[in-house]
Amino acid sequence: MKYIVTLGGKNYEVEVDRGEASLLGVTEGAAPAPKAKAAPKPAPAKTAEGTPVNAPMPGTVMKILVEAGQKVKKGEVILIFEAMKMENEVTAPVDGTVSAIVTEVGASLNKGDLLLGIK
């Protein structure tokens, strides 16, 4: 790999191969500054009105059994996700109407990730 090292206002082009360095050349002046990569924009926060339904553990969403605007009963299965090679059910914690679904089939989940809201 080639590097440009600046010492005392002089640029040294150095090549490093398996722990051994070789000087390739010397030039006057400062080394060109590396171009900075643009910082990635943060993802918009996911929100849903009403009672939040969160992932109980890490996994992958397999099926979403409800739609926004659909009425649900407490204990009704609303989503199925895979974790540790097992299918797991997420049930509605309250009676109500699904206000928003903020996940999708195939999404990777971390414990506590918001799945949907029920109001």
XYZ file of N, CA and C in Angstrom:
357
model
N 0.843 -1.169 0.000
C 0.000 0.000 0.000
C 0.887 1.230 0.000
N 0.467 2.250 -0.698
C 1.220 3.498 -0.774
C 0.575 4.545 0.130
N 1.433 5.307 0.805
C 0.981 6.372 1.692
C 1.798 7.618 1.403
N 1.225 8.792 1.693
C 1.967 10.043 1.648
C 2.059 10.539 3.082
N 3.280 10.704 3.561
C 3.530 11.142 4.926
C 4.186 12.520 4.840
N 3.689 13.492 5.615
C 4.263 14.838 5.614
C 5.030 15.042 6.907
N 6.322 15.373 6.759
C 7.179 15.661 7.907
C 7.955 16.931 7.608
N 7.868 17.930 8.462
C 8.610 19.174 8.283
C 8.334 19.865 6.962
N 7.094 19.796 6.471
C 6.729 20.466 5.234
C 7.097 19.696 3.977
N 7.661 18.523 4.122
C 8.012 17.697 2.961
C 7.101 16.474 2.924
N 6.686 16.138 1.710
C 5.852 14.953 1.520
C 6.741 13.771 1.149
N 6.534 12.678 1.839
C 7.271 11.457 1.562
C 6.274 10.413 1.079
N 6.477 9.898 -0.126
C 5.626 8.823 -0.626
C 6.274 7.520 -0.193
N 5.536 6.753 0.600
C 6.069 5.540 1.203
C 5.206 4.365 0.783
N 5.865 3.265 0.473
C 5.140 2.037 0.145
C 5.437 1.024 1.238
N 4.377 0.386 1.767
C 4.520 -0.603 2.824
C 4.059 -1.945 2.287
N 4.925 -2.951 2.422
C 4.597 -4.299 1.957
C 5.025 -5.289 3.024
N 4.080 -5.921 3.656
C 4.332 -6.934 4.684
C 5.277 -6.435 5.776
N 4.978 -5.251 6.270
C 5.740 -4.710 7.383
C 7.037 -4.023 6.995
N 7.435 -4.009 5.717
C 8.647 -3.339 5.268
C 8.258 -2.102 4.477
N 8.898 -0.971 4.787
C 8.579 0.287 4.116
C 9.689 0.668 3.157
N 9.309 1.246 2.018
C 10.261 1.737 1.026
C 9.904 3.169 0.688
N 10.912 4.053 0.645
C 10.691 5.443 0.275
C 10.658 5.531 -1.243
N 9.564 6.076 -1.786
C 9.395 6.179 -3.232
C 9.762 7.552 -3.761
N 9.627 8.608 -2.938
C 9.937 9.948 -3.419
C 9.680 10.987 -2.356
N 10.242 12.210 -2.590
C 10.082 13.312 -1.654
C 9.661 14.533 -2.455
N 8.656 15.270 -1.989
C 8.219 16.504 -2.636
C 8.038 17.575 -1.581
N 8.083 18.853 -1.987
C 7.866 19.978 -1.085
C 6.372 20.258 -0.966
N 5.954 20.818 0.163
C 4.563 21.230 0.332
C 3.766 20.196 1.099
N 2.587 20.607 1.421
C 1.708 19.757 2.224
C 1.047 18.700 1.355
N 0.789 17.578 1.944
C 0.092 16.503 1.238
C -1.353 16.914 1.008
N -1.921 16.497 -0.103
C -3.331 16.818 -0.317
C -4.190 16.159 0.768
N -5.137 16.920 1.241
C -6.023 16.399 2.288
C -6.944 15.340 1.697
N -7.135 14.230 2.416
C -8.059 13.218 1.911
C -9.477 13.773 1.891
N -10.237 13.358 0.905
C -11.621 13.816 0.803
C -12.455 13.126 1.874
N -13.190 13.933 2.619
C -14.040 13.385 3.667
C -15.339 12.872 3.051
N -15.754 11.735 3.535
C -17.039 11.198 3.087
C -18.153 11.935 3.806
N -19.221 12.168 3.099
C -20.376 12.823 3.710
C -20.951 11.904 4.781
N -21.288 12.482 5.906
C -21.877 11.692 6.990
C -23.245 11.194 6.554
N -23.551 9.926 6.842
C -24.869 9.433 6.462
C -25.958 10.152 7.244
N -27.069 10.392 6.580
C -28.187 11.052 7.251
C -28.848 10.049 8.186
N -29.194 10.480 9.392
C -29.855 9.553 10.298
C -31.228 9.176 9.756
N -31.609 7.927 10.011
C -32.921 7.471 9.567
C -33.993 8.205 10.367
N -35.109 8.532 9.714
C -36.161 9.201 10.467
C -36.680 8.285 11.574
N -36.998 8.877 12.697
C -37.506 8.093 13.820
C -38.854 7.481 13.466
N -39.004 6.209 13.809
C -40.264 5.527 13.541
C -41.188 5.775 14.723
N -42.406 6.185 14.415
C -43.376 6.448 15.468
C -44.731 5.896 15.058
N -45.552 5.643 16.045
C -46.920 5.196 15.816
C -47.759 5.684 16.993
N -48.965 6.148 16.706
C -49.855 6.652 17.766
C -50.368 5.500 18.617
N -50.661 5.807 19.858
C -51.282 4.835 20.750
C -50.271 3.955 21.460
N -50.706 2.753 21.793
C -49.868 1.795 22.515
C -48.829 1.209 21.572
N -47.540 1.360 21.882
C -46.522 0.788 21.008
C -46.436 -0.721 21.187
N -46.191 -1.424 20.090
C -45.936 -2.865 20.132
C -44.493 -3.028 19.684
N -43.644 -3.526 20.598
C -42.211 -3.629 20.342
C -41.775 -5.082 20.199
N -40.655 -5.275 19.523
C -40.083 -6.610 19.361
C -39.612 -7.120 20.714
N -40.019 -8.329 21.092
C -39.605 -8.856 22.386
C -38.172 -9.375 22.402
N -37.591 -9.643 21.215
C -36.224 -10.156 21.098
C -35.747 -9.936 19.669
N -34.466 -10.074 19.412
C -33.965 -9.931 18.048
C -34.529 -11.027 17.140
N -34.725 -10.703 15.866
C -35.238 -11.681 14.913
C -35.480 -11.044 13.562
N -36.272 -11.730 12.728
C -36.615 -11.262 11.386
C -38.120 -11.376 11.188
N -38.747 -10.316 10.696
C -40.192 -10.310 10.469
C -40.526 -11.292 9.343
N -41.441 -12.228 9.607
C -41.848 -13.202 8.592
C -43.218 -12.860 7.998
N -44.174 -12.489 8.859
C -45.531 -12.168 8.409
C -46.095 -11.049 9.260
N -46.818 -10.150 8.598
C -47.583 -9.129 9.306
C -49.039 -9.462 9.029
N -49.787 -9.779 10.078
C -51.139 -10.293 9.923
C -52.226 -9.240 10.029
N -51.846 -7.974 10.173
C -52.819 -6.884 10.294
C -52.449 -5.765 9.328
N -53.375 -4.832 9.154
C -53.142 -3.646 8.325
C -53.492 -2.414 9.143
N -52.934 -1.281 8.752
C -53.281 -0.028 9.416
C -54.778 0.200 9.274
N -55.418 0.584 10.368
C -56.862 0.819 10.368
C -57.675 -0.393 10.784
N -57.045 -1.538 10.888
C -57.743 -2.777 11.265
C -57.946 -2.831 12.779
N -59.146 -3.279 13.192
C -59.431 -3.452 14.618
C -58.833 -4.774 15.083
N -58.275 -4.774 16.297
C -57.687 -5.980 16.879
C -58.174 -6.133 18.317
N -58.143 -7.355 18.810
C -58.506 -7.670 20.194
C -57.245 -8.044 20.963
N -57.225 -7.737 22.227
C -56.103 -8.089 23.098
C -55.850 -9.593 22.984
N -54.592 -9.979 22.758
C -54.221 -11.386 22.656
C -54.245 -11.938 21.235
N -54.794 -11.175 20.280
C -54.839 -11.610 18.878
C -53.424 -11.566 18.282
N -53.056 -12.604 17.520
C -51.742 -12.639 16.877
C -51.727 -11.595 15.757
N -50.746 -10.695 15.808
C -50.692 -9.614 14.825
C -49.445 -9.673 13.942
N -48.420 -10.415 14.381
C -47.173 -10.471 13.635
C -46.437 -11.762 13.994
N -45.720 -12.325 13.029
C -44.899 -13.511 13.276
C -43.470 -13.169 12.867
N -42.522 -13.494 13.747
C -41.118 -13.261 13.427
C -40.310 -14.500 13.767
N -39.160 -14.614 13.120
C -38.268 -15.748 13.359
C -37.131 -15.297 14.260
N -36.862 -16.098 15.278
C -35.740 -15.851 16.178
C -35.207 -17.206 16.608
N -33.931 -17.387 16.512
C -33.282 -18.647 16.888
C -33.905 -19.839 16.152
N -34.200 -19.643 14.886
C -34.762 -20.666 13.995
C -36.132 -21.168 14.444
N -36.850 -20.330 15.185
C -38.212 -20.663 15.622
C -39.143 -19.527 15.251
N -40.385 -19.877 14.890
C -41.393 -18.848 14.635
C -41.989 -18.404 15.961
N -42.082 -17.092 16.138
C -42.614 -16.523 17.367
C -43.762 -15.585 17.015
N -44.777 -15.567 17.856
C -45.948 -14.726 17.627
C -45.886 -13.484 18.495
N -46.316 -12.374 17.927
C -46.500 -11.140 18.693
C -48.001 -10.921 18.752
N -48.529 -10.715 19.949
C -49.961 -10.528 20.117
C -50.276 -9.082 20.503
N -51.495 -8.685 20.221
C -51.940 -7.331 20.558
C -52.015 -7.198 22.085
N -51.380 -6.168 22.657
C -51.412 -5.993 24.100
C -52.718 -5.373 24.601
N -53.485 -4.758 23.681
C -54.735 -4.087 24.038
C -55.745 -4.232 22.903
N -57.036 -4.015 23.208
C -58.047 -3.894 22.157
C -57.852 -2.529 21.505
N -58.103 -2.445 20.201
C -58.010 -1.146 19.547
C -57.898 -1.263 18.046
N -57.416 -0.192 17.434
C -57.248 -0.106 15.985
C -55.771 0.113 15.687
N -55.240 -0.611 14.720
C -53.837 -0.451 14.333
C -53.667 0.949 13.749
N -52.839 1.773 14.402
C -52.656 3.159 13.944
C -51.614 3.245 12.839
N -50.561 2.451 12.930
C -49.505 2.471 11.913
C -48.643 1.233 12.069
N -48.147 0.744 10.943
C -47.191 -0.364 10.940
C -45.861 0.234 10.493
N -44.830 0.105 11.325
C -43.555 0.747 11.020
C -42.440 -0.262 10.736
N -42.803 -1.490 10.427
C -41.839 -2.509 10.037
C -42.333 -3.159 8.755
N -41.563 -4.091 8.227
C -41.961 -4.773 7.000
C -41.429 -6.199 7.020
N -42.022 -7.047 6.199
C -41.579 -8.428 6.095
C -40.119 -8.433 5.642
N -39.316 -9.243 6.325
C -37.895 -9.330 6.013
C -37.019 -8.411 6.841
N -37.630 -7.490 7.587
C -36.853 -6.543 8.399
C -36.171 -7.269 9.554
N -34.933 -6.873 9.832
C -34.212 -7.389 10.992
C -34.637 -6.592 12.207
N -34.884 -7.294 13.294
C -35.353 -6.646 14.516
C -34.325 -6.750 15.621
N -34.224 -5.705 16.397
C -33.488 -5.733 17.649
C -34.511 -5.713 18.763
N -34.134 -6.209 19.919
C -35.055 -6.185 21.057
C -35.501 -4.750 21.305
N -36.813 -4.541 21.405
C -37.363 -3.227 21.695
C -37.719 -2.401 20.474
N -37.368 -2.860 19.260
C -37.724 -2.108 18.054
C -39.242 -1.969 17.946
N -39.689 -0.794 17.526
C -41.109 -0.543 17.337
C -41.603 -1.296 16.112
N -42.708 -2.034 16.267
C -43.307 -2.788 15.167
C -44.524 -2.067 14.631
N -45.427 -1.666 15.546
C -46.658 -0.981 15.165
C -47.276 -0.337 16.388
N -48.335 0.427 16.147
C -49.052 1.077 17.236
C -50.520 0.697 17.196
N -51.138 0.640 18.367
C -52.568 0.350 18.475
C -53.186 1.452 19.323
N -54.230 2.119 18.762
C -54.885 3.186 19.542
C -56.357 2.849 19.733
